[in-house]
Coordinates of C-alpha atoms in Angstrom, one line a residue:
M1 CA 21.5 6.3 -11.3
P2 CA 19.7 5.2 -8.1
A3 CA 16.1 5.9 -8.1
L4 CA 14.9 9.3 -6.4
H5 CA 12.5 8.1 -3.2
S6 CA 10.0 10.2 -1.1
F7 CA 11.1 8.7 2.1
F8 CA 12.8 5.8 1.2
S9 CA 16.7 5.9 1.6
D10 CA 18.0 3.2 -1.1
A11 CA 19.3 0.9 1.4
Q12 CA 15.6 0.7 2.8
S13 CA 13.9 0.5 -0.8
E14 CA 16.0 -2.9 -1.7
L15 CA 14.9 -4.1 2.0
V16 CA 10.8 -3.5 1.0
A17 CA 11.5 -4.6 -2.3
R18 CA 13.0 -8.1 -1.5
V19 CA 10.4 -8.1 1.6
L20 CA 7.2 -7.2 -0.8
D21 CA 8.3 -9.9 -3.4
R22 CA 7.8 -12.6 -0.1
I23 CA 4.8 -11.3 0.3
V24 CA 3.4 -11.0 -3.7
P25 CA 6.2 -13.6 -5.2
P26 CA 6.9 -13.4 -9.1
T27 CA 5.1 -15.9 -10.4
G28 CA 4.4 -17.0 -14.6
K29 CA 3.9 -13.7 -16.3
M30 CA 3.2 -11.8 -13.1
P31 CA 5.3 -9.8 -11.6
G32 CA 6.7 -9.6 -7.3
A33 CA 5.5 -6.9 -5.2
G34 CA 9.2 -5.4 -5.3
E35 CA 9.0 -4.4 -9.0
I36 CA 5.2 -3.2 -8.5
A37 CA 4.5 -1.5 -5.0
V38 CA 7.8 0.3 -3.9
E39 CA 7.2 3.4 -5.4
Y40 CA 3.6 3.3 -3.9
L41 CA 4.6 2.8 -0.4
D42 CA 7.6 5.1 -0.2
R43 CA 4.8 7.6 -1.2
F44 CA 2.4 6.5 1.2
V45 CA 4.7 6.3 4.2
A46 CA 6.4 9.8 3.2
A47 CA 2.7 11.1 3.1
S48 CA 2.7 10.6 7.3
A49 CA 5.0 11.2 9.8
N50 CA 3.2 8.8 11.7
H51 CA 3.6 6.1 8.8
K52 CA 7.7 7.3 8.6
R53 CA 8.4 5.7 12.7
T54 CA 6.5 2.9 12.3
F55 CA 8.0 2.2 8.5
S56 CA 11.7 3.4 10.1
N57 CA 11.0 1.3 13.1
G58 CA 9.3 -1.5 10.9
L59 CA 12.5 -2.0 8.5
S60 CA 14.9 -1.9 11.4
G61 CA 13.0 -4.8 13.1
I62 CA 13.1 -6.7 10.1
E63 CA 17.1 -6.2 9.9
L64 CA 17.3 -6.7 13.6
R65 CA 15.7 -9.9 13.6
A66 CA 17.9 -11.5 10.7
Q67 CA 20.8 -10.5 12.4
R68 CA 19.5 -12.0 15.1
S69 CA 18.6 -15.4 14.1
F70 CA 20.2 -16.1 10.9
S71 CA 23.5 -13.9 11.6
G72 CA 23.1 -12.2 8.7
N73 CA 21.0 -9.0 7.1
F74 CA 17.9 -9.7 5.2
A75 CA 18.6 -9.9 1.6
S76 CA 21.4 -12.8 2.5
L77 CA 18.7 -15.4 3.8
T78 CA 17.3 -18.0 1.9
G79 CA 13.4 -17.5 1.6
E80 CA 12.4 -19.8 4.1
Q81 CA 14.8 -17.9 6.2
Q82 CA 13.0 -14.2 5.0
D83 CA 9.9 -16.2 5.7
E84 CA 10.7 -17.2 9.3
V85 CA 12.1 -13.6 9.9
L86 CA 8.7 -11.7 8.5
R87 CA 6.7 -14.3 10.8
Q88 CA 8.6 -12.9 13.9
V89 CA 8.1 -9.6 13.0
E90 CA 4.1 -10.0 12.4
A91 CA 4.4 -11.3 15.6
A92 CA 6.2 -8.8 17.2
D93 CA 4.4 -5.7 15.6
R94 CA 1.6 -6.4 14.4
R95 CA 0.7 -2.7 13.4
F96 CA 3.6 -2.5 11.3
F97 CA 3.2 -5.7 9.1
D98 CA -0.7 -5.5 8.5
L99 CA 0.1 -1.8 7.7
L100 CA 2.6 -2.9 5.4
V101 CA 0.9 -5.9 4.2
R102 CA -2.5 -3.5 3.6
Q103 CA -0.9 -0.9 1.7
T104 CA 1.3 -4.0 -0.5
Y105 CA -1.9 -5.5 -1.4
N106 CA -3.1 -1.3 -2.3
G107 CA -0.2 -0.9 -4.4
Y108 CA 0.1 -3.9 -6.7
Y109 CA -3.4 -4.7 -7.4
T110 CA -4.5 -0.7 -8.6
N111 CA -1.8 -0.8 -10.6
P112 CA -2.3 -0.8 -14.5
R113 CA 0.2 -3.5 -15.5
I114 CA -1.3 -6.0 -12.7
I115 CA -4.8 -4.9 -14.2
E116 CA -3.9 -5.5 -17.3
A117 CA -1.9 -9.0 -16.9
L118 CA -5.4 -9.8 -14.9
G119 CA -6.9 -9.2 -18.0
L120 CA -9.2 -6.5 -16.3
E121 CA -10.1 -2.9 -17.1
A122 CA -9.2 0.0 -15.3
R123 CA -12.2 2.2 -15.1
G124 CA -15.1 2.5 -12.9
P125 CA -17.5 0.7 -12.7
Q126 CA -20.3 2.7 -14.5
P127 CA -21.6 3.4 -17.3
R128 CA -20.7 -0.3 -18.1
G129 CA -21.7 -3.2 -15.9
Y130 CA -24.5 -1.2 -14.0
R131 CA -28.1 0.7 -15.2
V132 CA -27.1 4.6 -14.0
E133 CA -30.0 6.1 -12.3
M134 CA -31.4 9.6 -13.6
G135 CA -32.2 12.0 -10.5
N136 CA -34.8 14.1 -10.6
I137 CA -32.7 17.9 -9.8
S138 CA -35.9 19.6 -9.7
L139 CA -36.2 18.4 -5.9
M140 CA -33.5 20.7 -5.0
E141 CA -35.7 23.4 -5.7
N142 CA -36.9 24.0 -2.2
V143 CA -33.7 23.6 -0.6
Q144 CA -32.4 26.1 -3.3
R145 CA -34.8 28.5 -3.0
R146 CA -34.4 28.4 0.9
G147 CA -30.8 30.0 0.7
R148 CA -27.6 29.8 2.7
I149 CA -28.7 28.9 6.5
Y150 CA -25.0 28.7 7.9
R151 CA -23.2 31.2 9.2
D152 CA -19.5 32.7 8.8
R153 CA -16.8 32.0 11.1

């Protein structure tokens, strides 16, 4: 049964997985970004009409450059050929490529599997690691006594 996506078609999802594995390839115990970050990227893109347009054009550009440069689709190319296509895309559409890489890293390095594989804990820095200062709530009394100072629309 095909995966359910918020924005990417099944074909786009496959392409994205291959592209992400070129950005963060699988190594040893670490899975590649294609296994980890596709769903994150799909949700990110689906949340914005601007991102939808950017990624639709960017993914089409990847396949178009693969066809023009190597007479094949991205999936059929060798790793070095895929890297060359991605370098071409980066040079031609820096905005798309920067967004793709940034969100790949965001989706990958915030994933609980990756955090665990890196030996980290998925938690905020408090209360371990830093002393939590206790505030003086009495300093708010003057503000509270003043009451509301804004008006309704």
